[in-house]
Amino acid sequence: MARAVLVYTTFPSLVEAEAVGKVIVERRLAACVNILPGMISHYRWEGQVERAEEVVAIFKTRDALASEVSDAVREHHSYTTPAIMVLPVESVERGYLDWLMDATLPAPG
């Protein structure tokens, strides 16, 4: 049985997050993307502690498409090393799961 997963990533701007999110949803690789602007990140990069304003994107998809979503994020991302994490979903409401699964089926035609 197919399971739902979340693919978490961050982008440097709202414009980039929306553009990439739209492509992935249009390709039916994810049923939905939630875009959350206004995040502040502090992280270690190349020996320095950095600060950046970022945008979180959370893709809702089926487990079988997680690697394709990750590949599409990487393909369109401006970061050299984007944060891409696939998170299992422990539980999901049945009607929502049915919608997610339907929205990620190949387009009829």
mmCIF file of C-alpha atoms in Angstrom, residues 42-50:
data_model
loop_
_atom_site.group_PDB
_atom_site.id
_atom_site.type_symbol
_atom_site.label_atom_id
_atom_site.label_comp_id
_atom_site.label_asym_id
_atom_site.label_seq_id
_atom_site.Cartn_x
_atom_site.Cartn_y
_atom_site.Cartn_z
ATOM 1 C CA HIS A 42 22.062 29.752 11.289
ATOM 2 C CA TYR A 43 24.302 27.000 9.962
ATOM 3 C CA ARG A 44 27.903 25.950 9.574
ATOM 4 C CA TRP A 45 29.195 26.178 5.985
ATOM 5 C CA GLU A 46 32.811 25.890 4.847
ATOM 6 C CA GLY A 47 34.165 26.442 8.357
ATOM 7 C CA GLN A 48 32.039 29.510 9.128
ATOM 8 C CA VAL A 49 28.760 30.026 10.947
ATOM 9 C CA GLU A 50 26.405 31.666 8.468
#
